[in-house]
Short mmCIF file of C-alpha atoms in Angstrom, two decimals:
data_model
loop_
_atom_site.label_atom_id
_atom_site.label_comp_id
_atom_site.label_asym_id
_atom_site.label_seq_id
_atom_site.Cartn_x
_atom_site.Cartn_y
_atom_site.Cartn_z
CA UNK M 6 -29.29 23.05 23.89
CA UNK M 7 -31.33 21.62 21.15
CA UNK M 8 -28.21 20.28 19.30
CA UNK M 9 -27.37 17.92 21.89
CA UNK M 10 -30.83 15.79 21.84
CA UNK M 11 -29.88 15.77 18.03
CA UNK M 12 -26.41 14.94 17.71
CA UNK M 13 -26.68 12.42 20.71
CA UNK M 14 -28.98 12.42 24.12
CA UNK M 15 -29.76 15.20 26.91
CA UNK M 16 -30.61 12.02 29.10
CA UNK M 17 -27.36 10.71 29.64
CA UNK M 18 -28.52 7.63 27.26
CA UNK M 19 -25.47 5.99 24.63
CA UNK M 20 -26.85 6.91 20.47
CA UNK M 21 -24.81 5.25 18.08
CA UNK M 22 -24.29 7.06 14.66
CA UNK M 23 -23.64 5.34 11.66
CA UNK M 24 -22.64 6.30 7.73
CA UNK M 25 -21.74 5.00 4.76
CA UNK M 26 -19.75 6.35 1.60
CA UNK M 27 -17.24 6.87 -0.51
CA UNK M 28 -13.26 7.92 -0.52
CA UNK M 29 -11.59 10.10 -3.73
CA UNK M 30 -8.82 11.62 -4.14
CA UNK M 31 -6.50 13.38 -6.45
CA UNK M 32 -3.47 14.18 -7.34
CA UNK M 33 -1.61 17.99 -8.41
CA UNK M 34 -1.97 16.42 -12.13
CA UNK M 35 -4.15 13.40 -11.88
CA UNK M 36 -7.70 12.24 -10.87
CA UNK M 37 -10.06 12.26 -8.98
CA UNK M 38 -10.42 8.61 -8.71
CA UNK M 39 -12.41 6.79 -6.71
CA UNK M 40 -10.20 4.55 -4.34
CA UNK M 41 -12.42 3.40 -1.71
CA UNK M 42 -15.84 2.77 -0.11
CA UNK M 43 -16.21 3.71 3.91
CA UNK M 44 -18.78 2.66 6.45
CA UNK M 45 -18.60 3.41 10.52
CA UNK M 46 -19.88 4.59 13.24
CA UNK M 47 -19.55 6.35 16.52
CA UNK M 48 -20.67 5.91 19.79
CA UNK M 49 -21.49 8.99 21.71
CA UNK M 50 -22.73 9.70 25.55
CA UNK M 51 -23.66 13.49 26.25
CA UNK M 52 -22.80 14.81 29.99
CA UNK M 53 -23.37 17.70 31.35
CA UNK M 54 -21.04 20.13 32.65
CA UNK M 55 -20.07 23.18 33.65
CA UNK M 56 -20.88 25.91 30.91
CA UNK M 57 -22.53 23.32 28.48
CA UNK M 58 -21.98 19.59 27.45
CA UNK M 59 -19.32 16.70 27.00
CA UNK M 60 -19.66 14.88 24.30
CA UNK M 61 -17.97 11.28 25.27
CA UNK M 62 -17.31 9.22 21.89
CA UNK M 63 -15.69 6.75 20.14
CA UNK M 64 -15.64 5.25 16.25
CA UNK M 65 -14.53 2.94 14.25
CA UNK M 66 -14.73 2.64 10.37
CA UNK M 67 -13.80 0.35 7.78
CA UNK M 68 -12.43 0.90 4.04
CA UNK M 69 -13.96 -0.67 1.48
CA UNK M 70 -13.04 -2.21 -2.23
CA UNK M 71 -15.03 0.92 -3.94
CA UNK M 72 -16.41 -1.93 -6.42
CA UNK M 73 -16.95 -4.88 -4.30
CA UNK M 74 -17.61 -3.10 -0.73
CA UNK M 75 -15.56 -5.75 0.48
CA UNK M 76 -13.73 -4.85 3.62
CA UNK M 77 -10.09 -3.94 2.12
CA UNK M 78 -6.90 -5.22 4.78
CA UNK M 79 -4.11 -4.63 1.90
CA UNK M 80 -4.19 -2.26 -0.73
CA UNK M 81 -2.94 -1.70 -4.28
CA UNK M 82 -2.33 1.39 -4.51
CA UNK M 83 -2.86 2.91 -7.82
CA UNK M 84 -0.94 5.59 -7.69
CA UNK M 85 2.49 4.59 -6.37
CA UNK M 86 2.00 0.52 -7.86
CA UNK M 87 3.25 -0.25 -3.69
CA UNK M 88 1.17 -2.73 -1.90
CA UNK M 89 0.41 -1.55 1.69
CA UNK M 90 -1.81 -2.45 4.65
CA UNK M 91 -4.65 -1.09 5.42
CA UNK M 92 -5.31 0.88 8.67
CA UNK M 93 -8.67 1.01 9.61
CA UNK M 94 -10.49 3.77 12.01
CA UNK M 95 -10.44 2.95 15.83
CA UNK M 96 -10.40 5.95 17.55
CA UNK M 97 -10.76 6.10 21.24
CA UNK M 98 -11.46 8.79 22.23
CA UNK M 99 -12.93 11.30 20.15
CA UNK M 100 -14.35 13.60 22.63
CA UNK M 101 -15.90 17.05 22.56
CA UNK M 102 -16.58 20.04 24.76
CA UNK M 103 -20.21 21.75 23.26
CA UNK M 104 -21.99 24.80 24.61
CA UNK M 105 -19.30 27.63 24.00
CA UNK M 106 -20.79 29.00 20.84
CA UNK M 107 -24.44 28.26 19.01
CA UNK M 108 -24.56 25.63 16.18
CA UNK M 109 -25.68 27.40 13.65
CA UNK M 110 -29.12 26.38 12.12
CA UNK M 111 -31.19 26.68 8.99
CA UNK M 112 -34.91 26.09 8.94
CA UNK M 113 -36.20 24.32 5.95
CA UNK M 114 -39.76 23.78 5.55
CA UNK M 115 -40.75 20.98 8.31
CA UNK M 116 -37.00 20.43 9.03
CA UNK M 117 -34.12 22.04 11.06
CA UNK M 118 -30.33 21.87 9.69
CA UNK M 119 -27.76 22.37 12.01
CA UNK M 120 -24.40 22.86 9.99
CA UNK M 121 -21.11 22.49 12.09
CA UNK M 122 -17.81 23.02 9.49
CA UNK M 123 -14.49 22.23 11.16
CA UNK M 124 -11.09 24.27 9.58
CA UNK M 125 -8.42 22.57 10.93
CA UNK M 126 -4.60 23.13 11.03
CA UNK M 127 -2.22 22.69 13.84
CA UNK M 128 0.99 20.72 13.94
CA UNK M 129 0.99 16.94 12.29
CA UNK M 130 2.05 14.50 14.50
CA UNK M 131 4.10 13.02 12.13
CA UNK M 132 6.73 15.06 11.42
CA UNK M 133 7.92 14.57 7.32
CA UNK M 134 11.81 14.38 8.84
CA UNK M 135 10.67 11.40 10.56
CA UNK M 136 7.95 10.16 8.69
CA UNK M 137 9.04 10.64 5.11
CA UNK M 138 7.05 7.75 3.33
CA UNK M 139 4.15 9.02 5.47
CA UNK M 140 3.38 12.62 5.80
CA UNK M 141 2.52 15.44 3.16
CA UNK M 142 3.68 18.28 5.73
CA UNK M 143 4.45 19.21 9.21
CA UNK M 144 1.49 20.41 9.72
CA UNK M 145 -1.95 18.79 9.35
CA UNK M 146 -4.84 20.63 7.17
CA UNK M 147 -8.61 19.72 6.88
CA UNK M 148 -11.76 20.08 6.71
CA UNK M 149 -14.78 18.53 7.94
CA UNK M 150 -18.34 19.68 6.93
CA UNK M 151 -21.18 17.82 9.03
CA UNK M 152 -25.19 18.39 8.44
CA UNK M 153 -27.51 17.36 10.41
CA UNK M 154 -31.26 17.19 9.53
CA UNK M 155 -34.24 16.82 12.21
CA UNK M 156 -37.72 17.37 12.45
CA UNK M 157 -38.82 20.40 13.82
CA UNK M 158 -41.75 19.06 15.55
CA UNK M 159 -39.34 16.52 17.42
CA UNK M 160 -37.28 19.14 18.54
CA UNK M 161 -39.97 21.45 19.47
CA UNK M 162 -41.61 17.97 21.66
CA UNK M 163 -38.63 18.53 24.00
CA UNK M 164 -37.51 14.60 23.64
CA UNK M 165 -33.90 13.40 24.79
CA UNK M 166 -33.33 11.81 21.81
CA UNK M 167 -34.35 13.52 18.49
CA UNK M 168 -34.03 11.19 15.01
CA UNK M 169 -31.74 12.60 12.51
CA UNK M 170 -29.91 11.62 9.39
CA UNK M 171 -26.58 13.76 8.75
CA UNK M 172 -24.15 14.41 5.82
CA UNK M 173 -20.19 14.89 6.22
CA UNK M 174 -17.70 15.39 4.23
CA UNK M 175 -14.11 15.60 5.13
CA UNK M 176 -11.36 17.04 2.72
CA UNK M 177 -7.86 15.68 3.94
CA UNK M 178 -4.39 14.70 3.44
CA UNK M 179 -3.20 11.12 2.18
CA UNK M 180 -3.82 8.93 4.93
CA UNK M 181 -0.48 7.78 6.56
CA UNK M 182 -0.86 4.36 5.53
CA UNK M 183 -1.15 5.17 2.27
CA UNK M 184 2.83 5.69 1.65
CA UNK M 185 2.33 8.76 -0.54
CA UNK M 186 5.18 10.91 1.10
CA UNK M 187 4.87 14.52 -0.02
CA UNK M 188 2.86 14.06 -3.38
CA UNK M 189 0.53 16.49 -3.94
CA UNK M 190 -3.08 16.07 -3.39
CA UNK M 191 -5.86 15.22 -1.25
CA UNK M 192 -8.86 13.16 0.33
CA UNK M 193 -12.45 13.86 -0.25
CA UNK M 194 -15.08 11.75 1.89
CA UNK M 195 -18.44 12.08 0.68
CA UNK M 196 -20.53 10.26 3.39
CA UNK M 197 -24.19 9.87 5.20
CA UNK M 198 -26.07 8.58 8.12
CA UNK M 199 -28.62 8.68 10.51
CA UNK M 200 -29.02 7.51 14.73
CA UNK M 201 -29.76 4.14 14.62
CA UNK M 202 -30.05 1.44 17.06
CA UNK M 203 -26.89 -1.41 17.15
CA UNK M 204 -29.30 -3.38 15.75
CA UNK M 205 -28.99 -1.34 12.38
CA UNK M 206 -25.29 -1.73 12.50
CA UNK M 207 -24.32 -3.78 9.66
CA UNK M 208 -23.73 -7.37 11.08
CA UNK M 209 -20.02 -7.05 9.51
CA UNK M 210 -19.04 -3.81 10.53
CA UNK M 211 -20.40 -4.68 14.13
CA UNK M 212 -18.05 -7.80 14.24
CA UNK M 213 -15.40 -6.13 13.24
CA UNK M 214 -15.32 -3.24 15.63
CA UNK M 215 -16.24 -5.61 18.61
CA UNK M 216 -18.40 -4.56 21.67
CA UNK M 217 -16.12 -1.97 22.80
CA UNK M 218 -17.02 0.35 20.27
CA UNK M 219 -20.48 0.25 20.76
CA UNK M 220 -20.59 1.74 23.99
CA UNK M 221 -19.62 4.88 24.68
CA UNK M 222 -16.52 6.23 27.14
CA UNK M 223 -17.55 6.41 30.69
CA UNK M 224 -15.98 9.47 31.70
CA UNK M 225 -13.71 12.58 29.94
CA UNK M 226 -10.17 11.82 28.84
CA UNK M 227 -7.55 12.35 26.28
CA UNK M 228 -5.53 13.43 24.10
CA UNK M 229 -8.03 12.34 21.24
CA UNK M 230 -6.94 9.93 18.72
CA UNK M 231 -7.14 9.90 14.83
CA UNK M 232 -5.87 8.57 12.33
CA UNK M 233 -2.39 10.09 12.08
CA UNK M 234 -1.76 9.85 16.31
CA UNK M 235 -2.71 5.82 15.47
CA UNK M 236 -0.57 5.03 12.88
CA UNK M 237 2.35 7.00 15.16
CA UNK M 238 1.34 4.84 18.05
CA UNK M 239 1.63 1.63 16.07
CA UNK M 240 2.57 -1.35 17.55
CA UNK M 241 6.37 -1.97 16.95
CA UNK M 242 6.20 -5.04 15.15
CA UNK M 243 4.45 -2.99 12.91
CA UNK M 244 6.60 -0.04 12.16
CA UNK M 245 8.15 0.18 8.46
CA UNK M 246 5.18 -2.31 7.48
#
């Protein structure tokens, strides 16, 4: 599967991902405005298995001041005038099961795109009964649109481990942090990146995250986490915060 030596490595080796960008978001009536900056990455381990490929990851991600790009740990927010904390990524894990169904891919000129658009909407973990301050709905909607761009003469080498820069962008609800109960609305993150070695890592956003999020999981578990199963798995000193 060519997408795996792009997205990670066919030999079992750890790729780390990383991207930069931007936050926006509206309201029904208002915006956009542009309320933070975001940088990460994620640390992925391909496995084979039985009918195609595990994907073992983890990431973590910071939010920015969108003027400064100072990493943000309260927030004004602009919209409600509240004061809140900030709840950065650390999700552990994020894994994936690939093989089931082709990545679709474009050829462009000396390059190959592989575009893979996630439409998701199941049941929010936070319930808006129980998490009124917190949650838009009972059930969680979004979108995330990733492109990834590699030489077609690396892929055609047969390497482990192609290059690649990528795009995303992930249309969302108000993060739960946030405090913007049912408002109307949404998130837009406009981001990009490329493999890199830790090396490349920003020196700030690799001290932050620490050196267990830039290896990858050893082995398949779950359920994944994200944002909203975080923030419902708080600590308890820091529930109501």
């Amino acid at each position: 599967m060519d997408f795996i030596r792009v997205r990670a490595s066919s030999d079992g080796a750890e790729t780390i991902s990383y991207w930069t960008g931007d936050v926006y978001g509206w309201q029904d009536d208002d915006g956009p405005h542009h309320l933070f900056g975001f940088e990460g990455l994620n640390v992925a381990r391909a496995v084979e298995a039985e009918g195609g490929w595990q994907l073992l990851t983890r990431e973590a991600a910071l939010y920015l001041d969108p003027k400064t790009r100072d990493v943000l740990d309260t927030w004004a927010n602009p919209i409600t005038g509240r004061e809140v904390e900030v709840m950065h990524v650390f999700n552990d894990p994020v894994n994936q099961r690939l093989g089931a169904y082709p990545v679709p891919e474009t050829r462009l000129g000396g390059q190959i795109v592989y575009n893979v658009d996630v439409r998701l909407a199941y049941p929010s973990p936070l319930k808006v009964a129980d998490y009124p301050d917190n949650s838009a709905s009972d059930t969680y909607r979004a979108m995330e649109l990733f492109q990834f761009f590699a030489s077609a003469s690396d892929i055609e080498s047969g390497i482990p481990d192609v290059p690649c820069v990528f795009s995303w962008c992930r249309v969302s609800p108000w993060l739960p942090w946030m405090a913007m109960g049912q408002r109307g609305g949404a998130l837009v993150y406009h981001c990009r990146g490329a493999k890199v070695p830790v090396g490349d890592v920003p020196a700030r956003l690799r001290d932050r995250v620490g050196e267990h999020y830039l290896h990858a999981p050893a082995a398949w578990s779950g359920p994944n986490m994200t944002s909203w199963t975080a923030f419902r798995d708080r600590p308890a000193d820091k529930v109501g915060r």
